[in-house]
Amino acid sequence: MSQLKKGALLTYLKIFLINVIGIVMTPLIVSYLGKDEYGIFNAIGALIGTIALLDFGLTNTVVRFIAKYRAEKDREGEENFLGTVRILYFAVSTLVVISGIVFYFFIDTYFTKFNAEELRIAKLMFVILVFNLAIQLPGMIFTGICKGYEKFVFPESIGIIRYILRSLTIVAVLFFGGRAIALVIVDTVFNILTISVSAYYVLVKLKVRFKLHKLSKSFVLQIFKYSSWIFLFAIVNMLQWKSGSWVLGAISVPKVLGIYGLGIALGTYYGAFSTAISSVFLPRATQMSVNNASGEELTDMMIKLGRLSFIILMYIFGAFMLYGEQFINLWVGGGGESSGNGRYSIEECREIYSIALIIMIGYTLPLLQAFGNSILEAKNKLSFKAILYLVFMILGVILGGFLAIEYSAIGMIIGLVAGWIIVQNVMNFYYHNKIGLNILRFFKELFHKTLIVVLLVIATGYFINYIPGDGWFSFITKAISYTVVFIFTMYSIGMLEYEKELFRKPIVSLLKRK
């Protein structure tokens, strides 16, 4: 099996582990830290994620330039590029430290609802994580080099091993009384270890050299010209997922930040299942664009991918809409109107459920049309979408901030999701009129057979919800019943023949091996 195929399989395995382990670990962390400290943990993480933008998209740029020099067999150009990037990363680390120092002195005035002990914890975590980020960003160059050399197995394997060992270490640290500060120290230690192992592989095994032959201003500008759009999308991504924590951090108590963070986490888990499918189609979009595929041919591919994503997403969305609140009560809830420090009350669980459900509603259409983004990237037409997203994410943050004053975390997410929905609807006009995609046919064929099945299953699932009990046994019984109804109905009524074959083939292959 090639490095590419092995790397893709390991990427899917990593996505699966991150989602499953994340779901298992979250209630444990909340229980040991308590709602307030978990909220601080989320808030500081969001701020550090913002400072991480100072990477300026250099990591992805490394992959592109290394692949280019490798294709051209230009060893000296590769060495000079890496020598230049090393200097740029030194500047990035310096900016991270300076930004951290500046913001440190504003933490007291920013987190206005934190008490003295909560501010002490926040400051100490912030200092550790700034140090962590200052070494993590330059260390990411080694991962970029591996991918540029098409050595996908090593970085993905290291990522999986790191995530498993980190999770086990966190469990041990919590069991022996560790708090939020201990968790960020664990992350820092694992970052240093991962960077050290990656550096050894790149420098010793791949024999890569960092050697500055010539420092050219025009070359530096060329690097930043390529990375600028990546950087812009990083800002958009940050506004989507982290800006709510900034706003709430300034006006809310730590507990609210924890509630918001849990809702965001469930929303990102939802997206990961679809992204795992769409991420492998960029090469296909590039190939079709190079071969001047017609708008109808591109639409055909978008429909195929969209229908597969729709089937998977509607299974998850329907299940969460029907049984999600019960799951959250069992997952992080305390089972009563009020709860102890380590568990959330029924009302708080309902708020987490609402945030996650709103995200899923707003996130579904962009996920179904992910192939459209691959087409834009292949045709080098990302600028319109990037600028549009940036404008409406900023407006969404402003609207969310106003709504958050009255409606707290739910108001914040409503403002942000409103921005997503507007952008995706505008993008449909752009796809149709500028890229040549037949958006009306996309929706017509997307819903062909599948929509009626989704409505039937949700109606049936509503009656499944009358199964008595509110414990894990009741929830699992409902989930299994819903899954059986969904699979049977979708397979027999909703799927087209090629879709049935996609689901049938792995099962037949597995049975033949036995």
Coordinates of C-alpha atoms in Angstrom, one line a residue:
M1 CA 0.0 0.0 0.0
S2 CA 1.3 3.5 -0.9
Q3 CA 2.3 6.2 1.6
L4 CA -0.7 8.2 0.4
K5 CA -3.3 5.4 1.0
K6 CA -1.7 4.5 4.4
G7 CA -1.6 8.1 5.4
A8 CA -5.3 8.5 4.4
L9 CA -6.3 5.5 6.5
L10 CA -4.3 6.8 9.5
T11 CA -5.9 10.2 9.1
Y12 CA -9.4 8.6 9.3
L13 CA -8.2 6.5 12.3
K14 CA -7.0 9.7 14.0
I15 CA -10.3 11.5 13.4
F16 CA -12.2 8.5 14.8
L17 CA -9.9 8.4 17.9
I18 CA -10.1 12.1 18.5
N19 CA -13.9 12.1 18.4
V20 CA -14.4 8.9 20.4
I21 CA -11.8 9.6 23.0
G22 CA -12.9 13.3 23.2
I23 CA -16.5 12.1 24.0
V24 CA -15.2 9.7 26.6
M25 CA -12.7 12.1 28.2
T26 CA -14.8 15.2 28.4
P27 CA -17.2 14.2 31.3
L28 CA -14.1 12.9 33.2
I29 CA -12.3 16.2 32.8
V30 CA -15.4 18.2 33.7
S31 CA -16.0 16.0 36.8
Y32 CA -12.5 16.4 38.1
L33 CA -12.0 20.0 37.3
G34 CA -15.5 21.3 38.0
K35 CA -17.6 23.5 35.8
D36 CA -15.8 26.8 36.6
E37 CA -12.3 25.5 36.1
Y38 CA -13.3 23.7 33.0
G39 CA -14.7 27.0 31.7
I40 CA -11.4 28.7 32.4
F41 CA -9.6 25.9 30.6
N42 CA -11.8 26.5 27.5
A43 CA -11.4 30.3 27.6
I44 CA -7.6 30.3 27.8
G45 CA -7.5 27.6 25.1
A46 CA -9.5 29.9 22.8
L47 CA -7.2 32.9 23.5
I48 CA -4.1 30.8 22.8
G49 CA -5.7 29.5 19.6
T50 CA -6.1 33.2 18.5
I51 CA -2.4 33.9 19.1
A52 CA -1.6 30.7 17.1
L53 CA -2.8 32.7 14.0
L54 CA 0.7 34.3 14.1
D55 CA 1.8 31.1 12.2
F56 CA 0.5 33.1 9.1
G57 CA -0.2 29.9 7.2
L58 CA 3.5 29.0 7.0
T59 CA 3.0 25.3 7.8
N60 CA 0.9 24.6 4.8
T61 CA 3.2 26.8 2.7
V62 CA 6.1 24.5 3.7
V63 CA 4.3 21.5 2.2
R64 CA 3.7 23.2 -1.1
F65 CA 7.2 24.6 -1.5
I66 CA 9.0 21.4 -0.4
A67 CA 6.9 19.4 -2.9
K68 CA 7.8 21.9 -5.6
Y69 CA 11.5 21.8 -5.0
R70 CA 11.4 18.0 -4.8
A71 CA 9.6 17.8 -8.1
E72 CA 12.2 20.1 -9.7
K73 CA 15.1 18.2 -8.0
D74 CA 16.4 21.5 -6.7
R75 CA 18.2 20.6 -3.5
E76 CA 19.8 24.0 -3.1
G77 CA 16.5 25.8 -3.5
E78 CA 14.9 23.5 -0.9
E79 CA 17.8 24.2 1.6
N80 CA 17.5 27.9 1.0
F81 CA 13.7 27.9 1.4
L82 CA 14.0 26.0 4.8
G83 CA 16.8 28.3 5.9
T84 CA 14.5 31.3 5.1
V85 CA 11.5 29.7 6.8
R86 CA 13.6 29.0 9.9
I87 CA 14.3 32.7 10.3
L88 CA 10.6 33.5 9.7
Y89 CA 9.6 31.0 12.4
F90 CA 12.0 32.6 14.8
A91 CA 10.3 35.9 14.2
V92 CA 6.9 34.2 14.6
S93 CA 8.0 32.7 18.0
T94 CA 9.2 36.2 19.1
L95 CA 5.8 37.7 18.1
V96 CA 4.0 35.0 20.1
V97 CA 6.0 35.8 23.2
I98 CA 5.6 39.5 22.8
S99 CA 1.8 39.2 22.2
G100 CA 1.6 36.9 25.3
I101 CA 3.4 39.4 27.5
V102 CA 1.2 42.2 26.3
F103 CA -2.0 40.3 26.8
Y104 CA -0.9 38.9 30.2
F105 CA -1.2 42.4 31.7
F106 CA -4.8 42.7 30.4
I107 CA -6.2 39.4 31.7
D108 CA -7.5 41.1 34.9
T109 CA -9.5 43.7 32.9
Y110 CA -10.6 41.2 30.2
F111 CA -12.1 38.4 32.4
T112 CA -14.2 40.8 34.5
K113 CA -16.5 38.0 35.9
F114 CA -13.6 35.9 37.3
N115 CA -12.7 36.0 41.0
A116 CA -9.1 36.3 42.3
E117 CA -8.4 32.5 42.4
E118 CA -9.9 32.0 38.9
L119 CA -7.7 34.9 37.6
R120 CA -4.6 33.3 39.2
I121 CA -5.3 29.9 37.5
A122 CA -6.1 31.7 34.2
K123 CA -2.8 33.6 34.3
L124 CA -0.6 30.6 35.1
M125 CA -2.3 28.5 32.4
F126 CA -1.8 31.4 29.9
V127 CA 1.9 31.7 30.6
I128 CA 2.5 27.9 30.2
L129 CA 0.5 27.8 26.9
V130 CA 2.2 30.8 25.4
F131 CA 5.6 29.0 26.0
N132 CA 4.0 25.9 24.6
L133 CA 2.9 27.8 21.4
A134 CA 6.2 29.5 21.0
I135 CA 7.9 26.1 20.6
Q136 CA 5.0 24.3 18.9
L137 CA 4.7 26.6 15.9
P138 CA 8.3 26.3 14.7
G139 CA 8.1 22.6 15.4
M140 CA 5.3 22.2 12.9
I141 CA 7.8 22.8 10.1
F142 CA 8.9 19.1 10.5
T143 CA 5.4 17.8 9.9
G144 CA 5.2 20.1 6.8
I145 CA 8.5 18.7 5.5
C146 CA 7.3 15.1 6.0
K147 CA 4.2 15.8 4.0
G148 CA 6.2 17.6 1.3
Y149 CA 8.4 14.5 1.0
E150 CA 5.2 12.4 0.8
K151 CA 6.1 10.6 4.0
F152 CA 2.5 10.6 5.4
V153 CA 2.7 7.5 7.6
F154 CA 5.3 8.9 10.1
P155 CA 3.5 12.2 11.1
E156 CA 0.1 10.5 11.2
S157 CA 1.4 7.6 13.3
I158 CA 3.1 10.0 15.7
G159 CA -0.1 12.0 16.0
I160 CA -2.1 8.9 16.9
I161 CA 0.4 7.6 19.4
R162 CA 0.7 11.1 21.0
Y163 CA -3.1 11.4 21.3
I164 CA -3.5 8.0 22.9
L165 CA -0.6 8.5 25.4
R166 CA -1.7 12.0 26.2
S167 CA -5.2 10.8 27.0
L168 CA -3.9 8.1 29.3
T169 CA -1.6 10.5 31.0
I170 CA -4.4 13.0 31.6
V171 CA -6.5 10.3 33.1
A172 CA -3.6 9.4 35.5
V173 CA -3.0 13.1 36.3
L174 CA -6.6 13.7 37.1
F175 CA -6.8 10.5 39.2
F176 CA -3.9 11.7 41.3
G177 CA -5.5 15.1 41.9
G178 CA -4.1 17.2 39.0
R179 CA -6.0 20.3 38.0
A180 CA -6.3 22.4 34.8
I181 CA -2.7 23.7 35.2
A182 CA -1.4 20.1 35.3
L183 CA -3.3 19.4 32.0
V184 CA -1.6 22.2 30.1
I185 CA 1.8 21.0 31.5
V186 CA 1.0 17.6 30.1
D187 CA 0.3 19.1 26.7
T188 CA 3.6 21.1 26.8
V189 CA 5.6 18.0 27.6
F190 CA 4.0 16.0 24.8
N191 CA 4.6 18.8 22.3
I192 CA 8.3 18.9 23.2
L193 CA 8.5 15.1 22.8
T194 CA 6.6 15.1 19.5
I195 CA 8.8 17.9 18.1
S196 CA 12.0 16.1 19.2
V197 CA 11.0 12.8 17.5
S198 CA 9.9 14.6 14.3
A199 CA 13.1 16.6 14.2
Y200 CA 15.2 13.4 14.5
Y201 CA 13.2 11.7 11.7
V202 CA 13.5 14.8 9.4
L203 CA 17.2 15.6 10.1
V204 CA 18.6 12.1 10.5
K205 CA 16.4 9.8 8.5
L206 CA 15.4 12.1 5.6
K207 CA 18.7 14.0 5.8
V208 CA 17.0 17.3 5.3
R209 CA 19.3 20.4 5.6
F210 CA 18.4 23.9 6.6
K211 CA 21.0 26.1 4.9
L212 CA 20.5 29.8 4.0
H213 CA 22.3 30.4 0.7
K214 CA 20.7 33.7 0.0
L215 CA 18.2 35.8 2.0
S216 CA 16.0 37.6 -0.6
K217 CA 13.2 40.1 0.2
S218 CA 11.3 39.1 -3.0
F219 CA 11.5 35.4 -2.0
V220 CA 10.1 36.2 1.5
L221 CA 7.3 38.2 -0.2
Q222 CA 6.6 35.2 -2.5
I223 CA 6.3 32.9 0.5
F224 CA 3.9 35.3 2.2
K225 CA 1.9 35.8 -1.0
Y226 CA 1.1 32.1 -1.1
S227 CA 0.4 31.8 2.7
S228 CA -1.8 34.9 2.8
W229 CA -5.0 33.1 1.7
I230 CA -4.3 30.2 4.0
F231 CA -3.8 32.8 6.8
L232 CA -7.1 34.5 5.9
F233 CA -9.0 31.2 6.1
A234 CA -7.3 30.5 9.4
I235 CA -8.8 33.9 10.7
V236 CA -12.2 32.8 9.4
N237 CA -11.9 29.4 11.1
M238 CA -10.8 31.1 14.3
L239 CA -13.8 33.5 14.2
Q240 CA -16.2 30.5 13.6
W241 CA -15.0 28.4 16.5
K242 CA -13.1 30.6 19.0
S243 CA -14.6 34.1 18.8
G244 CA -17.6 33.2 20.9
S245 CA -15.3 32.3 23.8
W246 CA -13.6 35.7 23.6
V247 CA -16.9 37.5 23.8
L248 CA -18.3 35.4 26.6
G249 CA -15.0 35.5 28.5
A250 CA -15.4 39.3 28.8
I251 CA -19.1 39.2 30.0
S252 CA -19.7 35.8 31.6
V253 CA -18.7 33.7 34.6
P254 CA -16.4 30.7 33.9
K255 CA -19.3 28.2 34.0
V256 CA -20.9 29.7 30.9
L257 CA -17.6 29.3 29.0
G258 CA -17.7 25.6 29.8
I259 CA -21.3 25.2 28.6
Y260 CA -20.4 27.0 25.3
G261 CA -17.2 24.9 24.9
L262 CA -19.1 21.6 25.2
G263 CA -21.7 22.7 22.6
I264 CA -18.9 23.7 20.2
A265 CA -17.2 20.4 20.8
L266 CA -20.3 18.4 19.8
G267 CA -20.7 20.6 16.7
T268 CA -17.2 19.9 15.6
Y269 CA -17.6 16.2 16.1
Y270 CA -20.6 16.4 13.8
G271 CA -18.5 18.1 11.1
A272 CA -15.6 15.6 11.4
F273 CA -17.7 12.7 10.0
S274 CA -18.4 14.6 6.8
T275 CA -15.0 16.2 6.5
A276 CA -13.4 12.7 6.5
I277 CA -15.2 12.0 3.3
S278 CA -14.8 15.3 1.5
S279 CA -11.1 15.8 2.3
V280 CA -10.0 13.0 -0.1
F281 CA -11.8 14.6 -3.1
L282 CA -9.5 17.7 -3.6
P283 CA -7.2 15.7 -6.0
R284 CA -10.2 14.6 -8.0
A285 CA -11.5 18.3 -8.2
T286 CA -8.0 19.4 -9.3
Q287 CA -7.8 16.7 -12.0
M288 CA -11.3 17.5 -13.3
S289 CA -10.4 21.3 -13.4
V290 CA -7.1 20.6 -15.2
N291 CA -9.0 18.5 -17.7
N292 CA -11.5 21.4 -18.2
A293 CA -14.5 19.4 -16.9
S294 CA -17.8 21.0 -17.7
G295 CA -20.1 22.6 -15.0
E296 CA -22.5 19.7 -15.3
E297 CA -19.7 17.1 -14.8
L298 CA -18.5 19.0 -11.7
T299 CA -22.2 19.1 -10.5
D300 CA -22.4 15.3 -11.0
M301 CA -19.4 14.8 -8.7
M302 CA -20.8 17.3 -6.1
I303 CA -24.1 15.5 -6.1
K304 CA -22.5 12.1 -5.5
L305 CA -20.4 13.4 -2.6
G306 CA -23.3 15.5 -1.3
R307 CA -25.7 12.6 -1.2
L308 CA -23.2 10.4 0.7
S309 CA -22.6 13.2 3.2
F310 CA -26.3 13.9 3.5
I311 CA -27.1 10.2 4.4
I312 CA -24.4 10.2 7.1
L313 CA -25.2 13.7 8.5
M314 CA -28.9 13.1 8.6
Y315 CA -28.4 9.9 10.5
I316 CA -26.4 11.8 13.1
F317 CA -28.6 15.0 13.1
G318 CA -31.8 13.0 13.5
A319 CA -30.4 10.9 16.3
F320 CA -29.1 14.0 18.1
M321 CA -32.3 16.0 17.6
L322 CA -34.3 13.2 19.1
Y323 CA -32.1 11.8 21.8
G324 CA -29.3 14.4 22.2
E325 CA -30.6 16.0 25.3
Q326 CA -30.9 12.6 27.1
F327 CA -27.3 11.8 25.9
I328 CA -25.9 15.1 27.3
N329 CA -27.7 14.6 30.6
L330 CA -26.0 11.2 30.9
W331 CA -22.7 12.5 29.5
V332 CA -22.0 15.5 31.6
G333 CA -25.3 16.1 33.6
G334 CA -26.1 15.6 37.2
G335 CA -29.6 14.3 36.7
G336 CA -31.4 17.0 38.7
E337 CA -32.6 20.6 38.6
S338 CA -29.3 21.6 40.2
S339 CA -26.0 19.8 40.2
G340 CA -22.7 19.6 42.0
N341 CA -19.6 21.5 40.9
G342 CA -18.5 18.7 38.6
R343 CA -21.8 18.0 36.7
Y344 CA -24.3 20.2 34.8
S345 CA -27.9 20.7 35.8
I346 CA -30.8 19.7 33.5
E347 CA -31.2 23.4 32.4
E348 CA -27.5 23.7 31.7
C349 CA -27.6 20.4 29.7
R350 CA -30.5 21.8 27.7
E351 CA -28.4 24.8 26.9
I352 CA -25.5 22.6 25.7
Y353 CA -27.9 20.7 23.6
S354 CA -29.4 23.9 22.0
I355 CA -25.9 25.2 21.1
A356 CA -24.9 22.0 19.5
L357 CA -28.2 21.6 17.6
I358 CA -27.9 25.2 16.3
I359 CA -24.4 24.5 15.0
M360 CA -25.5 21.3 13.3
I361 CA -28.3 23.2 11.5
G362 CA -26.0 25.9 10.3
Y363 CA -23.1 23.6 9.5
T364 CA -25.0 21.0 7.4
L365 CA -25.2 22.9 4.1
P366 CA -21.5 23.9 4.0
L367 CA -20.6 20.3 4.8
L368 CA -22.9 19.0 2.0
Q369 CA -21.3 21.4 -0.5
A370 CA -17.7 20.8 0.6
F371 CA -16.7 19.7 -2.9
G372 CA -17.5 23.2 -4.0
N373 CA -14.7 24.4 -1.9
S374 CA -12.4 21.8 -3.5
I375 CA -13.4 23.1 -6.9
L376 CA -12.6 26.7 -5.8
E377 CA -9.2 25.6 -4.5
A378 CA -8.4 23.7 -7.7
K379 CA -9.4 26.6 -9.9
N380 CA -7.6 29.1 -7.6
K381 CA -10.8 31.1 -6.9
L382 CA -10.9 31.1 -3.2
S383 CA -10.5 34.8 -2.8
F384 CA -14.2 35.7 -3.1
K385 CA -15.3 33.0 -0.5
A386 CA -12.5 34.0 1.9
I387 CA -13.4 37.7 1.9
L388 CA -17.1 36.9 2.1
Y389 CA -16.6 34.6 5.0
L390 CA -14.4 37.1 6.8
V391 CA -16.9 39.9 6.5
F392 CA -19.9 37.9 7.6
M393 CA -18.0 36.2 10.4
I394 CA -17.0 39.6 11.8
L395 CA -20.7 40.7 11.5
G396 CA -21.7 37.4 13.1
V397 CA -19.4 38.0 16.1
I398 CA -20.9 41.5 16.5
L399 CA -24.5 40.2 16.3
G400 CA -23.6 37.3 18.7
G401 CA -22.0 39.8 21.2
F402 CA -25.2 41.8 21.3
L403 CA -27.4 38.7 21.7
A404 CA -25.1 37.2 24.3
I405 CA -25.8 40.2 26.7
E406 CA -29.4 39.0 26.9
Y407 CA -29.3 35.3 25.9
S408 CA -25.7 34.3 27.0
A409 CA -24.1 31.4 25.2
I410 CA -27.1 30.6 23.0
G411 CA -27.3 34.2 21.8
M412 CA -23.6 34.1 20.9
I413 CA -24.0 31.0 18.7
I414 CA -27.1 32.3 17.0
G415 CA -25.2 35.4 15.8
L416 CA -22.3 33.3 14.5
V417 CA -24.5 30.7 12.8
A418 CA -26.5 33.4 11.1
G419 CA -23.3 34.6 9.4
W420 CA -22.5 31.0 8.2
I421 CA -26.0 30.6 6.7
I422 CA -25.9 33.9 4.8
V423 CA -22.4 33.1 3.4
Q424 CA -23.4 29.7 2.1
N425 CA -26.6 31.0 0.4
V426 CA -24.5 33.7 -1.3
M427 CA -22.0 31.1 -2.3
N428 CA -24.7 29.1 -4.0
F429 CA -25.3 32.0 -6.4
Y430 CA -21.6 32.3 -6.9
Y431 CA -21.3 28.5 -7.6
H432 CA -24.2 28.7 -10.1
N433 CA -23.3 31.9 -11.9
K434 CA -19.5 32.0 -11.8
I435 CA -18.3 28.4 -11.5
G436 CA -21.0 26.9 -13.6
L437 CA -22.4 24.4 -11.1
N438 CA -26.1 23.6 -11.5
I439 CA -27.2 24.3 -7.9
L440 CA -30.9 23.7 -8.6
R441 CA -30.1 20.2 -9.9
F442 CA -27.8 19.7 -7.0
F443 CA -30.6 20.2 -4.4
K444 CA -33.2 18.3 -6.6
E445 CA -31.0 15.2 -6.8
L446 CA -29.6 15.6 -3.2
F447 CA -33.2 15.2 -1.8
H448 CA -34.3 12.6 -4.4
K449 CA -35.6 9.7 -2.3
T450 CA -33.4 10.7 0.7
L451 CA -35.6 13.5 2.1
I452 CA -38.7 11.4 2.4
V453 CA -36.7 8.7 4.2
V454 CA -35.3 11.3 6.7
L455 CA -38.8 12.6 7.5
L456 CA -40.1 9.0 7.9
V457 CA -37.2 8.0 10.2
I458 CA -37.5 11.1 12.3
A459 CA -41.3 10.6 12.7
T460 CA -40.6 6.9 13.7
G461 CA -37.8 8.1 16.0
Y462 CA -40.2 10.4 17.7
F463 CA -42.3 7.4 18.8
I464 CA -39.1 5.5 19.7
N465 CA -38.5 8.2 22.2
Y466 CA -41.5 7.0 24.2
I467 CA -39.4 4.0 25.4
P468 CA -39.4 4.5 29.2
G469 CA -36.4 5.3 31.3
D470 CA -33.8 8.0 31.3
G471 CA -30.6 6.0 32.0
W472 CA -27.9 4.5 29.7
F473 CA -29.9 1.3 29.0
S474 CA -32.9 3.4 27.7
F475 CA -30.7 5.6 25.6
I476 CA -28.8 2.7 24.0
T477 CA -32.1 0.9 23.3
K478 CA -33.4 4.0 21.5
A479 CA -30.2 4.6 19.6
I480 CA -30.1 0.9 18.4
S481 CA -33.8 1.0 17.4
Y482 CA -33.3 4.3 15.5
T483 CA -30.2 3.0 13.8
V484 CA -31.9 -0.2 12.6
V485 CA -34.9 1.8 11.3
F486 CA -32.6 4.3 9.5
I487 CA -30.4 1.7 7.9
F488 CA -33.3 -0.4 6.7
T489 CA -35.4 2.5 5.4
M490 CA -32.5 4.4 3.8
Y491 CA -31.1 1.3 2.1
S492 CA -34.4 0.0 0.8
I493 CA -36.0 3.3 -0.2
G494 CA -33.5 6.2 -0.1
M495 CA -30.2 5.0 -1.7
L496 CA -29.4 4.8 -5.4
E497 CA -27.8 1.6 -6.7
Y498 CA -24.2 2.9 -6.7
E499 CA -24.7 4.1 -3.1
K500 CA -25.9 0.7 -2.0
E501 CA -22.8 -0.8 -3.7
L502 CA -20.5 1.5 -1.7
F503 CA -22.0 0.3 1.6
R504 CA -22.3 -3.3 0.4
K505 CA -18.8 -3.8 -0.9
P506 CA -16.9 -3.6 2.5
I507 CA -19.4 -6.0 4.2
V508 CA -19.1 -8.5 1.3
S509 CA -15.2 -8.3 1.4
L510 CA -15.2 -8.8 5.2
L511 CA -17.5 -11.9 4.9
K512 CA -15.3 -13.4 2.1
R513 CA -12.2 -13.1 4.3
K514 CA -14.0 -15.1 7.1

